[in-house]
PDB file of C-alpha atoms and ligand atoms in Angstrom:
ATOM      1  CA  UNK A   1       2.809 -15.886  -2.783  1.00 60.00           C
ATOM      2  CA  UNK A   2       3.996 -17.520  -6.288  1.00 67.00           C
ATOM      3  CA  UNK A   3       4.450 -14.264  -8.216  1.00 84.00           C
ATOM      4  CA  UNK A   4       7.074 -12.794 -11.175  1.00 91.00           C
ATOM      5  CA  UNK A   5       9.457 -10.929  -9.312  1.00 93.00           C
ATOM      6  CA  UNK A   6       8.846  -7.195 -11.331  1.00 94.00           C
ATOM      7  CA  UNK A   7       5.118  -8.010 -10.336  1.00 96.00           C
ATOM      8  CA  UNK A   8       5.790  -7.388  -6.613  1.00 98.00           C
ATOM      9  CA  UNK A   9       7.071  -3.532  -7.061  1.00 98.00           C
ATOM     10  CA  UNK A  10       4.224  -0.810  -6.372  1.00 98.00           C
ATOM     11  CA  UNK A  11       5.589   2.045  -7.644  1.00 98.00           C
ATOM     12  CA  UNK A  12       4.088   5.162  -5.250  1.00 98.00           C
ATOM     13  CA  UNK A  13       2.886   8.063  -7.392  1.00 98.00           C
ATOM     14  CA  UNK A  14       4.101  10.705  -5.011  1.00 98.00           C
ATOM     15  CA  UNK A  15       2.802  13.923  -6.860  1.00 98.00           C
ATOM     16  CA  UNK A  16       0.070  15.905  -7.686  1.00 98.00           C
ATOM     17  CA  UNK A  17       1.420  16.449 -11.470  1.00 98.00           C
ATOM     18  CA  UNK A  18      -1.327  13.446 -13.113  1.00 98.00           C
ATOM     19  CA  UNK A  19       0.362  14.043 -16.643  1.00 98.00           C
ATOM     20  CA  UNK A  20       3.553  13.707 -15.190  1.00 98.00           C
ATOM     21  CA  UNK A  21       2.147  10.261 -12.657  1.00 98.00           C
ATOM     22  CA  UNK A  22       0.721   9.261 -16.241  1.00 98.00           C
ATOM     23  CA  UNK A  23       4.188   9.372 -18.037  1.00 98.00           C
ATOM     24  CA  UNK A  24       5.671   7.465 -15.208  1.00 98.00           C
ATOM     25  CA  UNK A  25       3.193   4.873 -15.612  1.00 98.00           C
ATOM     26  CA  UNK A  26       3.300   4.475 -19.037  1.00 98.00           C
ATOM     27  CA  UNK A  27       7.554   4.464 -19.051  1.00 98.00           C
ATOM     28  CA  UNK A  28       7.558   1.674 -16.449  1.00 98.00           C
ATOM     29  CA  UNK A  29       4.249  -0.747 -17.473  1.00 98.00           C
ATOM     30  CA  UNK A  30       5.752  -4.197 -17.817  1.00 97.00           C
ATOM     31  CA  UNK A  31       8.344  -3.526 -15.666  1.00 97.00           C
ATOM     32  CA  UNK A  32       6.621  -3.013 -12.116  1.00 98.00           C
ATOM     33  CA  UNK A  33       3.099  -4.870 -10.802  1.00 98.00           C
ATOM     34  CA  UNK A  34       0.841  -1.533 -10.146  1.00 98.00           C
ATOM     35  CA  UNK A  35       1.079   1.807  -9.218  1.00 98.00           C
ATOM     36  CA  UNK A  36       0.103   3.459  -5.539  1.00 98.00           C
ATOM     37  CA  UNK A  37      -2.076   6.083  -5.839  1.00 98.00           C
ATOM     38  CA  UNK A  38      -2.577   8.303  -2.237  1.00 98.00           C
ATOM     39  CA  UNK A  39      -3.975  11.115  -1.329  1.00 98.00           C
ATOM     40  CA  UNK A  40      -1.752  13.823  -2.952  1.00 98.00           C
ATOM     41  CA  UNK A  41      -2.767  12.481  -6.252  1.00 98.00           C
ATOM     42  CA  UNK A  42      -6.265  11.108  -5.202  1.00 98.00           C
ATOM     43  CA  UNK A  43      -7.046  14.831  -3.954  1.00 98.00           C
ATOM     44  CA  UNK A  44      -6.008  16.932  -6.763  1.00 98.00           C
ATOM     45  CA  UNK A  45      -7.703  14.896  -9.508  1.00 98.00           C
ATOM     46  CA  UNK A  46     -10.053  12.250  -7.411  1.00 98.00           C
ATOM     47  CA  UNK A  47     -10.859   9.112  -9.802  1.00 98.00           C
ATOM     48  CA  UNK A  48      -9.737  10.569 -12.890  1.00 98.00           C
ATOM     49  CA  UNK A  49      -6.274   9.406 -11.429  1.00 98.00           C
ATOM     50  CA  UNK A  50      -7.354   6.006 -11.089  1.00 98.00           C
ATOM     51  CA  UNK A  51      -8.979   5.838 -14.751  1.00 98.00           C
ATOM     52  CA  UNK A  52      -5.677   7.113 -16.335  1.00 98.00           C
ATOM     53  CA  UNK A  53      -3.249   5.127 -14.294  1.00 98.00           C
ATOM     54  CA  UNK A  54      -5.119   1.842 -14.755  1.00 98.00           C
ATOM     55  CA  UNK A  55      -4.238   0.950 -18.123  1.00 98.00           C
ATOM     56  CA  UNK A  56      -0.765   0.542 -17.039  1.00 98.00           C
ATOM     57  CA  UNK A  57      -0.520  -1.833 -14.713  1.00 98.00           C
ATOM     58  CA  UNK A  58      -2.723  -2.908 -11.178  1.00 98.00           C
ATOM     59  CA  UNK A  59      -3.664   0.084  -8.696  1.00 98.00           C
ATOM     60  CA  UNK A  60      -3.192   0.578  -5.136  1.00 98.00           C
ATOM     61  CA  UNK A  61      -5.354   2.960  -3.399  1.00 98.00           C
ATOM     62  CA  UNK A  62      -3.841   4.347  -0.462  1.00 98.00           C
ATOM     63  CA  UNK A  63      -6.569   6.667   0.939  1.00 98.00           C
ATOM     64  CA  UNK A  64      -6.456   4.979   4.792  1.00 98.00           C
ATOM     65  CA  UNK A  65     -10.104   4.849   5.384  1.00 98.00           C
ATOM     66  CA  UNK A  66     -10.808   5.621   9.243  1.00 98.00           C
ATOM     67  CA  UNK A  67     -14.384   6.431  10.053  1.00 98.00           C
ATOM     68  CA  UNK A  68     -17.599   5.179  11.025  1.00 98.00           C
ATOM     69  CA  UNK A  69     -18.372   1.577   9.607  1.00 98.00           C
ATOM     70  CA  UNK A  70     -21.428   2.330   7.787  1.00 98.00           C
ATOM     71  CA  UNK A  71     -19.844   5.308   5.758  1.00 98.00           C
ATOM     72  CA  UNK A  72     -16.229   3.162   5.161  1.00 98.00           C
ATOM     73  CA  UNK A  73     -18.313   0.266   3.670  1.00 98.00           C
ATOM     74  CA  UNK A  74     -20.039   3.312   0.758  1.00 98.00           C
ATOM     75  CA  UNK A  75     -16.033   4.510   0.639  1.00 98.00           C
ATOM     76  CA  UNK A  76     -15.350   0.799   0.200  1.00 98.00           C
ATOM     77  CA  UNK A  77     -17.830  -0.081  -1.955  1.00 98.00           C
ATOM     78  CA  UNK A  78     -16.920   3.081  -4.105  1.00 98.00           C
ATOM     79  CA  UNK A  79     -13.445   2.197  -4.710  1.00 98.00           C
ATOM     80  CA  UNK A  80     -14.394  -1.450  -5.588  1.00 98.00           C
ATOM     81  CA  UNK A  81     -16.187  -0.009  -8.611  1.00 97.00           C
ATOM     82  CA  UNK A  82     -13.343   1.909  -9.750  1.00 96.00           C
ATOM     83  CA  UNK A  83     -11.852  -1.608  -9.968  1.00 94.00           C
ATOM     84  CA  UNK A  84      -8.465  -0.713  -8.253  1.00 98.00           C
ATOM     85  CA  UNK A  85      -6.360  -3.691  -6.799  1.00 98.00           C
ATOM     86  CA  UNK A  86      -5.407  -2.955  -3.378  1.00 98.00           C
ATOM     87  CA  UNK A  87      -7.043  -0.371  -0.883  1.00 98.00           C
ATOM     88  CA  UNK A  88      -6.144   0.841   2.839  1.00 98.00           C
ATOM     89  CA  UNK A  89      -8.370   1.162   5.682  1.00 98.00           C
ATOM     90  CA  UNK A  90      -6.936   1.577   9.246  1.00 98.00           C
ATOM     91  CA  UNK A  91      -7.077  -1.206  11.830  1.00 98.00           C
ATOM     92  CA  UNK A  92      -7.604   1.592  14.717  1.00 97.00           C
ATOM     93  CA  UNK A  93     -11.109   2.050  13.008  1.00 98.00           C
ATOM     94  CA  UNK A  94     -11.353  -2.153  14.942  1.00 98.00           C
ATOM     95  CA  UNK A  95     -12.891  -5.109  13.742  1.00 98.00           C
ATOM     96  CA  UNK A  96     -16.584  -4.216  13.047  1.00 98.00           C
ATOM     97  CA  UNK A  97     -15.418  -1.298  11.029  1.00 98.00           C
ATOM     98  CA  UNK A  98     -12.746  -3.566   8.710  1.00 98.00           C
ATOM     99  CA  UNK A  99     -15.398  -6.159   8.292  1.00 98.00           C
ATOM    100  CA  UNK A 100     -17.795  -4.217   6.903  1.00 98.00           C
ATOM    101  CA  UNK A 101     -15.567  -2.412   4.256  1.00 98.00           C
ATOM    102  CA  UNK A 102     -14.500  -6.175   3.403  1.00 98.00           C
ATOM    103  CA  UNK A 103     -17.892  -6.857   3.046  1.00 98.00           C
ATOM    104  CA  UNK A 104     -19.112  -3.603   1.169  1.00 98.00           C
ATOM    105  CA  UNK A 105     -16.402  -3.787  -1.561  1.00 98.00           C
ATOM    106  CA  UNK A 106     -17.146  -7.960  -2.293  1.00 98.00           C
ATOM    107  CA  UNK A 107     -20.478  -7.297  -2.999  1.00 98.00           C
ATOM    108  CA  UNK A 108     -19.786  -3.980  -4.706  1.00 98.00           C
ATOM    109  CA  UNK A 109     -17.119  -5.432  -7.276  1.00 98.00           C
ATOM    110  CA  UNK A 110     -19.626  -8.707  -7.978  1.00 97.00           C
ATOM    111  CA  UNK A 111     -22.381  -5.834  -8.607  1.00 97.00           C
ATOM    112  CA  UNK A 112     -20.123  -4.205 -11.347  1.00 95.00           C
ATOM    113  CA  UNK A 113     -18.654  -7.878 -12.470  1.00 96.00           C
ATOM    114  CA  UNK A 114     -15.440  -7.099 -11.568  1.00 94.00           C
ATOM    115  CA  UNK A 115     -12.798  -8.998  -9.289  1.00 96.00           C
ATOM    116  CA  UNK A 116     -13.293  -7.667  -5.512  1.00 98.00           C
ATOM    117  CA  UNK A 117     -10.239  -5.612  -4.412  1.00 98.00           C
ATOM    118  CA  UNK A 118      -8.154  -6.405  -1.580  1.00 98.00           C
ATOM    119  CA  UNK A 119      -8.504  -4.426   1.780  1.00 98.00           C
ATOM    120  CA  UNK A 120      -4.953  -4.074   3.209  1.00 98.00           C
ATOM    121  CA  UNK A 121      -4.735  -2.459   7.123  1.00 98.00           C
ATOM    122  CA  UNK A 122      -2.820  -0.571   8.275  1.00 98.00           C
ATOM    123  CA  UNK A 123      -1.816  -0.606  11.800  1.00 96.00           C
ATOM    124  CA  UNK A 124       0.660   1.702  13.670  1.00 93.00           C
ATOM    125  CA  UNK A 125       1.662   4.363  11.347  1.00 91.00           C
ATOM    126  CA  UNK A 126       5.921   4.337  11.201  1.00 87.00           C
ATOM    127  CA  UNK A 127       6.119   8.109  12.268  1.00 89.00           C
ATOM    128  CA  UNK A 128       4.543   7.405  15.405  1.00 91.00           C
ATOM    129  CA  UNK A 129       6.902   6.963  18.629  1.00 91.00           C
ATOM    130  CA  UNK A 130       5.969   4.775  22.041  1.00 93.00           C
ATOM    131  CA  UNK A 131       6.010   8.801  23.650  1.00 94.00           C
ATOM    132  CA  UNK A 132       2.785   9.879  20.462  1.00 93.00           C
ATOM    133  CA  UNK A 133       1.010   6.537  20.639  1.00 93.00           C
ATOM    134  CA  UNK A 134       0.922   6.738  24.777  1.00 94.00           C
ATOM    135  CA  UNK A 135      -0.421  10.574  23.715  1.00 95.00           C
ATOM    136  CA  UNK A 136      -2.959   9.725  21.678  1.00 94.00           C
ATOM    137  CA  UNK A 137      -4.218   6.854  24.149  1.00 94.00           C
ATOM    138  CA  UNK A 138      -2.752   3.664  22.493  1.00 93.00           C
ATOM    139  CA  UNK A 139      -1.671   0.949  24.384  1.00 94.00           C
ATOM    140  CA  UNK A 140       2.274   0.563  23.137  1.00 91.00           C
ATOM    141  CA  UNK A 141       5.121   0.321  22.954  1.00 94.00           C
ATOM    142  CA  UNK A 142       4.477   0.242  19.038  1.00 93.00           C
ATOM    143  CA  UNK A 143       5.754  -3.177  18.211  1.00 93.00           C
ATOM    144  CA  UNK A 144       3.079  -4.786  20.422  1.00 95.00           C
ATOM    145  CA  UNK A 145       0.517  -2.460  19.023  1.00 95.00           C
ATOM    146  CA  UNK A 146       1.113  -3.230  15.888  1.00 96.00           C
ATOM    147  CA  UNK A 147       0.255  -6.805  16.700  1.00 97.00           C
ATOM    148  CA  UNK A 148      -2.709  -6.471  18.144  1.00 97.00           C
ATOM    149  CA  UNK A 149      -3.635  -4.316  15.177  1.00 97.00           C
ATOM    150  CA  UNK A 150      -2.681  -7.035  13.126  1.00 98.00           C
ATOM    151  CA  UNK A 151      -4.703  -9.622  15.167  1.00 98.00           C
ATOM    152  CA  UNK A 152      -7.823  -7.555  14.692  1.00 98.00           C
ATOM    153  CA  UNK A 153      -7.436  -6.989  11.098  1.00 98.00           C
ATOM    154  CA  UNK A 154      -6.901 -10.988  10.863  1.00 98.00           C
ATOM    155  CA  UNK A 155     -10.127 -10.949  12.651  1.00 98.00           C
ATOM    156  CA  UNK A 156     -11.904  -8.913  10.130  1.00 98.00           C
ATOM    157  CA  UNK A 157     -11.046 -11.079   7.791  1.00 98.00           C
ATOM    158  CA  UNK A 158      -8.853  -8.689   5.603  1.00 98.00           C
ATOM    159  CA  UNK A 159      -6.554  -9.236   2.774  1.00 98.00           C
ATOM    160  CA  UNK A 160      -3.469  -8.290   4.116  1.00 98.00           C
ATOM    161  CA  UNK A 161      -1.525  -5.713   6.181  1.00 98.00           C
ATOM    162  CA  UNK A 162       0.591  -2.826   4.907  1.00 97.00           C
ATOM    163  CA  UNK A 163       3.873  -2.803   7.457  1.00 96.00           C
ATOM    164  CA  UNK A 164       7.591  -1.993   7.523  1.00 94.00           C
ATOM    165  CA  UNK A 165      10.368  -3.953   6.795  1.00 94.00           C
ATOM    166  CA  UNK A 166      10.643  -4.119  10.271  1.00 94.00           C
ATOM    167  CA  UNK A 167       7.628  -5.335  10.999  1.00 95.00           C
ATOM    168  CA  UNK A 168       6.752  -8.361   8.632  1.00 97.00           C
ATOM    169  CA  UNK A 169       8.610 -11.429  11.325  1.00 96.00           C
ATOM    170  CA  UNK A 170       6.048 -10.405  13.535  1.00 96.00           C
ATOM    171  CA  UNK A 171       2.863  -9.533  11.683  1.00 97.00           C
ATOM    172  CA  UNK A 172       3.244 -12.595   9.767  1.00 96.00           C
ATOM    173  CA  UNK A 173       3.783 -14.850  12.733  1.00 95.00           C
ATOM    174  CA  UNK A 174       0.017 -13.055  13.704  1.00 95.00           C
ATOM    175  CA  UNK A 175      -1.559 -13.353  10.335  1.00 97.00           C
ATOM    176  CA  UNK A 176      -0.154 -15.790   8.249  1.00 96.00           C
ATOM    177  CA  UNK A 177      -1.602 -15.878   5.221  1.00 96.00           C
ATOM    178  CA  UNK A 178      -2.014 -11.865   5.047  1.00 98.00           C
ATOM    179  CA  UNK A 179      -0.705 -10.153   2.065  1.00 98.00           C
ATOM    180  CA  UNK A 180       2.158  -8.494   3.375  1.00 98.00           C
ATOM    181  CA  UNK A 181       2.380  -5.034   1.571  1.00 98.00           C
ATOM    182  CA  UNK A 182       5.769  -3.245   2.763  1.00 97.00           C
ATOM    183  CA  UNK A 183       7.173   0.312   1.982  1.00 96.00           C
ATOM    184  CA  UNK A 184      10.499   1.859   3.325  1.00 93.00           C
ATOM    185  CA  UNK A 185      12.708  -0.507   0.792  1.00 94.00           C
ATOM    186  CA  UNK A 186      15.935   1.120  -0.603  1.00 93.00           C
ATOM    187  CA  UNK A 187      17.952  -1.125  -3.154  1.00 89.00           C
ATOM    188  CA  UNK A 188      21.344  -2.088  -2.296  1.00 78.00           C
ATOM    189  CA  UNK A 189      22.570   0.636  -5.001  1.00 68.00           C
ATOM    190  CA  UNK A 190      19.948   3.615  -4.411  1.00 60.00           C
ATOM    191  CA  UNK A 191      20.952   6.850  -2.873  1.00 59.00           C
ATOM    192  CA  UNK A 192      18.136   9.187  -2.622  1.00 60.00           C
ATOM    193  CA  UNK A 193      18.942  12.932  -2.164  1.00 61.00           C
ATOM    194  CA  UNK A 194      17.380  14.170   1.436  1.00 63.00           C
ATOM    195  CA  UNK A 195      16.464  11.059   2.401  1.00 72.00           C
ATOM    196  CA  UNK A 196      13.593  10.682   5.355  1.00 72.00           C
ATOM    197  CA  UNK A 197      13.083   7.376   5.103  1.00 71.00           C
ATOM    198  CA  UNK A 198      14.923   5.432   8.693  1.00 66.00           C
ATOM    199  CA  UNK A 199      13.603   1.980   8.927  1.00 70.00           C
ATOM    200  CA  UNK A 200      14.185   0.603   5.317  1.00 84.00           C
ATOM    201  CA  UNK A 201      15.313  -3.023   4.024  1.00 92.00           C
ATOM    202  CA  UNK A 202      16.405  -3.782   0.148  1.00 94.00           C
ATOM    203  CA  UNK A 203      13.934  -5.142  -1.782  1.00 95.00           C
ATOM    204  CA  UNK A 204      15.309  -8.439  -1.507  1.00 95.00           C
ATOM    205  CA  UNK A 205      15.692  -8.567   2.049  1.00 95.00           C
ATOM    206  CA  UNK A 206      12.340  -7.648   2.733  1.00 96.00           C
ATOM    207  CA  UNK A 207      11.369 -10.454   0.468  1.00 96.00           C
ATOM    208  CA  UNK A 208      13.420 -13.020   2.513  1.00 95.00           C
ATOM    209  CA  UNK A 209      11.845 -11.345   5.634  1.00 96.00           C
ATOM    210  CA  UNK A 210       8.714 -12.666   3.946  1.00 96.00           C
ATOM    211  CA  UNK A 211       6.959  -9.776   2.240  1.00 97.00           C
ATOM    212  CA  UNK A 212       5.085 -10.314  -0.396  1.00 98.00           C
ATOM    213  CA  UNK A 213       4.432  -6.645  -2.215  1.00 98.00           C
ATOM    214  CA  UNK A 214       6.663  -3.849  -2.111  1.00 98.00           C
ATOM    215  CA  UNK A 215       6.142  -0.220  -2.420  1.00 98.00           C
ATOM    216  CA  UNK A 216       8.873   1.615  -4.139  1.00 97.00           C
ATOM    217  CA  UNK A 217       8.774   5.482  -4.512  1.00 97.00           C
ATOM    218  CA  UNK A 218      11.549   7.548  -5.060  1.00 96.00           C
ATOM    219  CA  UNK A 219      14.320   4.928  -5.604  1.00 96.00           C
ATOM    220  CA  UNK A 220      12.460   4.934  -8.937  1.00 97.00           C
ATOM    221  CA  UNK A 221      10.547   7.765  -9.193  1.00 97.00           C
ATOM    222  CA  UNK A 222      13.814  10.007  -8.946  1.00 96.00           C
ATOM    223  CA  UNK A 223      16.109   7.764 -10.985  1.00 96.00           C
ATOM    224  CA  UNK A 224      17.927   9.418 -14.477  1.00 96.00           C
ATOM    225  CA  UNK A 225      16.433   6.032 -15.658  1.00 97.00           C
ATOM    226  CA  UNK A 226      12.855   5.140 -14.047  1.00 98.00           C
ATOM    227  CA  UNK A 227      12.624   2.025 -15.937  1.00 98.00           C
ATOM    228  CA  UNK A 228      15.804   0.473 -15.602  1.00 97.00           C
ATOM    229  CA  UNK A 229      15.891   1.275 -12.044  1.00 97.00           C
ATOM    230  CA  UNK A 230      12.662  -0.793 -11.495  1.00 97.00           C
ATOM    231  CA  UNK A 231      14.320  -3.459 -13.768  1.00 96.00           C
ATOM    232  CA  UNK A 232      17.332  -3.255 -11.427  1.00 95.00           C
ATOM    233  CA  UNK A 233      15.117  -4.175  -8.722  1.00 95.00           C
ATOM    234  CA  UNK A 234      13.401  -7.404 -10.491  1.00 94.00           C
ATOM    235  CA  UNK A 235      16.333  -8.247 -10.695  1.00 93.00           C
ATOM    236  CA  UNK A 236      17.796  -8.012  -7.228  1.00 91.00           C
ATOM    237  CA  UNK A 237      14.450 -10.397  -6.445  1.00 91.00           C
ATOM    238  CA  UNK A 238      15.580 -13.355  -9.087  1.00 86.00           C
TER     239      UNK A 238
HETATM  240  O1  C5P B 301       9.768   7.349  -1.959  1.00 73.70           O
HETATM  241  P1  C5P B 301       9.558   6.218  -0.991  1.00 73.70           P
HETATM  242  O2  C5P B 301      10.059   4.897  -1.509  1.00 73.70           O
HETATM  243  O3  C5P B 301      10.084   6.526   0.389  1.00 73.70           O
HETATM  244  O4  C5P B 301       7.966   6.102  -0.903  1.00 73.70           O
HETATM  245  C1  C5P B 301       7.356   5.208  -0.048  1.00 73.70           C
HETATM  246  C2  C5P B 301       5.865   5.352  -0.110  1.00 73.70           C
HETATM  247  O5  C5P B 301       5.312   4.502   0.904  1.00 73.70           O
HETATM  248  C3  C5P B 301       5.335   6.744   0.189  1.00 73.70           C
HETATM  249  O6  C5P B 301       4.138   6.911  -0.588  1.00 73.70           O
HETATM  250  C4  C5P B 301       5.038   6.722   1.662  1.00 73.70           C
HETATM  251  O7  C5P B 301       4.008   7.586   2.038  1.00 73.70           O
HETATM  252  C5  C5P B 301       4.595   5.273   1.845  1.00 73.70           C
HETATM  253  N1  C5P B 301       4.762   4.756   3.195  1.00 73.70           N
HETATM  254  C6  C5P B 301       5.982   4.728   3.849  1.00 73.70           C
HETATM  255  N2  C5P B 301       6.083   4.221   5.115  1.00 73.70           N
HETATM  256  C7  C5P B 301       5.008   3.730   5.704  1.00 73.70           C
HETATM  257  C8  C5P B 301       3.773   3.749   5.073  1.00 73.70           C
HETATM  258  C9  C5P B 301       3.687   4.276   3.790  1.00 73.70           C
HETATM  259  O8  C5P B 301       6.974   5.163   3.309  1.00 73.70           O
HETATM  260  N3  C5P B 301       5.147   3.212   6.911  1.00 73.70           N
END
């Protein structure tokens, strides 16, 4: 993927504060690709989020959309008219169910005339353990279920997969032409208070590694300087 290097950085929108998300956005337009909007923001204000944020730069909707196919494709097909960027739905929901939200938001962005959006899966969700996913009734350990996860949403014809730094060798030796979406990067110079964040790579690593978009929260969220710490980063990818 041929792409500036400030365009790769999603920066995530972690708060339910939309003036404040809205600020942010505005500071650092120019500077980063889009913005990730999940469900902390998503559920306080709903699309009103996505209508301010959009002016200042692409959006990523991170809602994870697991249910029946039938009602993801009219969640799908909803989002495409709000004419965000990138969404989530998760591979767990299997093939038929990733197809048809494909499917649903195509047709729903050519009925509004605007450009479809790109479904990104995700697979194994980081917090889980091999001891939760053998709870739950997943086949692990978690590095070959993510995989297989990845396999199906290749199947399903998605855009891409969201994964961690971790991850991308093997997802993209599974899917290689998937947009490769990847959180859990802290740059080189970052310190973030309280930390929770285990399995990270710098932004340029994860590049190397062969990611393509990366999703950057508090690193710049958090920073004195917002906008010069997402500068910081463009550069680190030059
Ligand atoms: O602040 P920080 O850079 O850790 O934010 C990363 C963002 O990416 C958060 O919105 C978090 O929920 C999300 N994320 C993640 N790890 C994953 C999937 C999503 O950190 N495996």
């Amino acid at each position: 993927m041929s792409v500036a290097p400030e365009r790769r950085v999603f920066v995530a929108l972690d708060t339910d504060d939309l003036e404040r998300a809205r600020e942010l956005a505005e500071t650092l337009r120019g500077s980063v690709g889009g913005f990730k909007i999940g469900l902390q923001l998503f559920g306080r204000h709903g699309v009103e989020a996505v209508r301010r944020i959009a002016p200042y730069g692409e959006v990523f909707l991170d809602l994870k959309l697991h249910d029946i196919p039938n009602t993801v494709a009219g969640a799908a097909a909803s989002i495409a008219r709000l004419g965000v960027r990138w969404f989530t739905i998760h591979a767990s929901g299997g093939v038929r169910m990733m197809r048809r939200a494909v499917e649903a938001a195509v047709e729903a962005a050519e009925a509004a005339g605007r450009p479809a959006p790109g479904a990104l899966a995700v697979t194994i969700l980081t917090s889980h353990d091999d001891d939760e996913l053998s709870e739950i009734g997943l086949q692990g350990p978690c590095d070959r279920a993510v995989v297989r996860l990845a396999g199906l949403a290749r199947s399903a014809e998605t855009a891409g997969i969201v994964c961690s730094p971790l991850e991308i060798g093997s997802v993209r030796e599974c899917f290689p032409d998937a947009t490769l979406m990847v959180p859990g990067i802290r740059p080189a110079a970052a310190s973030v208070g309280g930390d929770d964040q285990s399995r990270v790579a710098t932004p340029a690593a994860a590049i190397a590694a062969g990611a393509d978009l990366l999703v950057i929260g508090r690193p710049i969220t958090r920073a004195a300087d917002p906008r010069a710490a997402a500068r910081a980063i463009a550069e680190e990818l030059t």
